[in-house]
């Protein structure tokens, strides 16, 4: 595996690959890699000739300076894992390399970016669109891989790709979980021992809510129950729990309204660690 730090280096390697007719799989990450990232890498490895993984903590998508400061950074360990996983190129740029000048682009992401994370983290999705559009332009991949834990992010990236005319296959990959159900996340390392013990309740409560739908409860009733049950766990507090259409990310008041399927998306504070998860109804 080659570690590349400059955009010029990356573009030289990838244009050679493209001229040779090779397919390119891109896995964008912010590092602190875990088995969830590696599952994206494995899939990219199976489906492409060349695999590129970017490791870059993108400052423009953090609306909270403390979150950016405390975001785990483990670049050396990340590169070791990527090399073992058979990655061809790890792209590990500096902030100046990606943003030699401030990125002032404002994307017209529309309603998919306005609910849930969009409402709670102003500017977050615009920052995601900035970095992912740069990575797409730099690598021009055949396919790009994203985890469904950040369910709304995938809808936003599809929208960005549409307005920017990228013809890239955006591949959504299932959430990876610990044996006790906790969704893998780079932020999990920040959980205290007590937090780690209670955090799996989030997935358990989401899973148990499937039965409420089967029993005829409305989205509003399911939402009330999930919120109450998570907040009843000492140490957990929901920021939002919303049931939305799986493509439009708009809240639904009846199950039939979710023409593309219904997904329940939750954000929960476990101490000062913000965890997100979701479930398909
Ligand atoms: O999901 C993430 O880790 C980030 O939002 C992404 C897509 C790598 C952009 O920085």
PDB file of N, CA, C and O and ligand atoms in Angstrom, residues 28-30 37 54 56 58 61 71 124 128 131-132 135 146 150 153 157, ligand 1:
ATOM      1  N   UNK A  28     -14.292   6.946   1.626  1.00  0.00           N
ATOM      2  CA  UNK A  28     -13.919   8.142   2.387  1.00  0.00           C
ATOM      3  C   UNK A  28     -14.084   7.874   3.891  1.00  0.00           C
ATOM      4  O   UNK A  28     -15.118   7.351   4.306  1.00  0.00           O
ATOM      5  N   UNK A  29     -13.083   8.223   4.701  1.00  0.00           N
ATOM      6  CA  UNK A  29     -13.206   8.046   6.155  1.00  0.00           C
ATOM      7  C   UNK A  29     -12.582   9.248   6.857  1.00  0.00           C
ATOM      8  O   UNK A  29     -11.835  10.017   6.255  1.00  0.00           O
ATOM      9  N   UNK A  30     -12.891   9.318   8.150  1.00  0.00           N
ATOM     10  CA  UNK A  30     -12.199  10.312   8.984  1.00  0.00           C
ATOM     11  C   UNK A  30     -11.233   9.594   9.924  1.00  0.00           C
ATOM     12  O   UNK A  30     -10.854  10.124  10.972  1.00  0.00           O
ATOM     13  N   UNK A  37     -15.570   0.310   9.167  1.00  0.00           N
ATOM     14  CA  UNK A  37     -14.835   0.848   8.006  1.00  0.00           C
ATOM     15  C   UNK A  37     -14.251  -0.308   7.188  1.00  0.00           C
ATOM     16  O   UNK A  37     -14.272  -0.283   5.953  1.00  0.00           O
ATOM     17  N   UNK A  54      -9.537   7.335   1.884  1.00  0.00           N
ATOM     18  CA  UNK A  54      -9.058   8.629   2.388  1.00  0.00           C
ATOM     19  C   UNK A  54      -9.233   8.657   3.899  1.00  0.00           C
ATOM     20  O   UNK A  54     -10.223   8.144   4.439  1.00  0.00           O
ATOM     21  N   UNK A  56      -9.162  11.551   6.604  1.00  0.00           N
ATOM     22  CA  UNK A  56      -9.072  13.009   6.742  1.00  0.00           C
ATOM     23  C   UNK A  56     -10.193  13.488   7.661  1.00  0.00           C
ATOM     24  O   UNK A  56     -11.378  13.292   7.352  1.00  0.00           O
ATOM     25  N   UNK A  58     -12.325  16.076   8.529  1.00  0.00           N
ATOM     26  CA  UNK A  58     -12.698  17.268   7.756  1.00  0.00           C
ATOM     27  C   UNK A  58     -13.236  18.383   8.652  1.00  0.00           C
ATOM     28  O   UNK A  58     -14.367  18.293   9.143  1.00  0.00           O
ATOM     29  N   UNK A  61     -16.976  20.105   8.447  1.00  0.00           N
ATOM     30  CA  UNK A  61     -18.251  19.464   8.763  1.00  0.00           C
ATOM     31  C   UNK A  61     -18.529  19.420  10.274  1.00  0.00           C
ATOM     32  O   UNK A  61     -19.537  18.868  10.705  1.00  0.00           O
ATOM     33  N   UNK A  71     -12.115  14.605  18.403  1.00  0.00           N
ATOM     34  CA  UNK A  71     -12.349  13.490  17.476  1.00  0.00           C
ATOM     35  C   UNK A  71     -11.095  12.602  17.466  1.00  0.00           C
ATOM     36  O   UNK A  71      -9.973  13.116  17.321  1.00  0.00           O
ATOM     37  N   UNK A 124     -23.278  21.274   8.948  1.00  0.00           N
ATOM     38  CA  UNK A 124     -22.613  19.970   8.908  1.00  0.00           C
ATOM     39  C   UNK A 124     -22.673  19.344   7.512  1.00  0.00           C
ATOM     40  O   UNK A 124     -21.642  18.954   6.940  1.00  0.00           O
ATOM     41  N   UNK A 128     -19.889  18.252   4.716  1.00  0.00           N
ATOM     42  CA  UNK A 128     -19.749  16.892   4.155  1.00  0.00           C
ATOM     43  C   UNK A 128     -19.756  16.981   2.623  1.00  0.00           C
ATOM     44  O   UNK A 128     -18.935  16.353   1.942  1.00  0.00           O
ATOM     45  N   UNK A 131     -16.307  18.278   1.322  1.00  0.00           N
ATOM     46  CA  UNK A 131     -15.183  17.338   1.294  1.00  0.00           C
ATOM     47  C   UNK A 131     -15.457  16.167   0.337  1.00  0.00           C
ATOM     48  O   UNK A 131     -14.574  15.761  -0.424  1.00  0.00           O
ATOM     49  N   UNK A 132     -16.685  15.652   0.353  1.00  0.00           N
ATOM     50  CA  UNK A 132     -16.937  14.480  -0.504  1.00  0.00           C
ATOM     51  C   UNK A 132     -16.877  14.895  -1.980  1.00  0.00           C
ATOM     52  O   UNK A 132     -16.351  14.153  -2.816  1.00  0.00           O
ATOM     53  N   UNK A 135     -13.255  14.979  -2.823  1.00  0.00           N
ATOM     54  CA  UNK A 135     -12.695  13.618  -2.949  1.00  0.00           C
ATOM     55  C   UNK A 135     -13.181  12.952  -4.242  1.00  0.00           C
ATOM     56  O   UNK A 135     -12.416  12.253  -4.917  1.00  0.00           O
ATOM     57  N   UNK A 146     -20.224   4.007   1.547  1.00  0.00           N
ATOM     58  CA  UNK A 146     -20.585   4.721   2.778  1.00  0.00           C
ATOM     59  C   UNK A 146     -21.406   3.791   3.667  1.00  0.00           C
ATOM     60  O   UNK A 146     -22.192   2.985   3.182  1.00  0.00           O
ATOM     61  N   UNK A 150     -24.689   6.320   9.190  1.00  0.00           N
ATOM     62  CA  UNK A 150     -24.983   7.719   8.869  1.00  0.00           C
ATOM     63  C   UNK A 150     -25.986   7.730   7.718  1.00  0.00           C
ATOM     64  O   UNK A 150     -25.657   8.096   6.588  1.00  0.00           O
ATOM     65  N   UNK A 153     -26.716  10.937   5.853  1.00  0.00           N
ATOM     66  CA  UNK A 153     -25.543  11.398   5.092  1.00  0.00           C
ATOM     67  C   UNK A 153     -25.541  10.803   3.679  1.00  0.00           C
ATOM     68  O   UNK A 153     -25.167  11.472   2.710  1.00  0.00           O
ATOM     69  N   UNK A 157     -25.360  12.821   0.248  1.00  0.00           N
ATOM     70  CA  UNK A 157     -24.277  12.639  -0.734  1.00  0.00           C
ATOM     71  C   UNK A 157     -24.865  12.303  -2.113  1.00  0.00           C
ATOM     72  O   UNK A 157     -24.376  12.783  -3.137  1.00  0.00           O
TER      73      UNK A 157
HETATM   74  O1  LIG B   1     -18.840   9.557   7.486  1.00  0.00           O
HETATM   75  C1  LIG B   1     -17.726  10.108   7.607  1.00  0.00           C
HETATM   76  O2  LIG B   1     -16.789   9.561   8.198  1.00  0.00           O
HETATM   77  C2  LIG B   1     -17.515  11.490   7.016  1.00  0.00           C
HETATM   78  O3  LIG B   1     -18.648  12.268   7.128  1.00  0.00           O
HETATM   79  C3  LIG B   1     -16.998  11.452   5.553  1.00  0.00           C
HETATM   80  C4  LIG B   1     -18.035  10.861   4.619  1.00  0.00           C
HETATM   81  C5  LIG B   1     -15.710  10.657   5.487  1.00  0.00           C
HETATM   82  C6  LIG B   1     -16.709  12.878   5.092  1.00  0.00           C
HETATM   83  O4  LIG B   1     -15.746  13.486   5.885  1.00  0.00           O
END
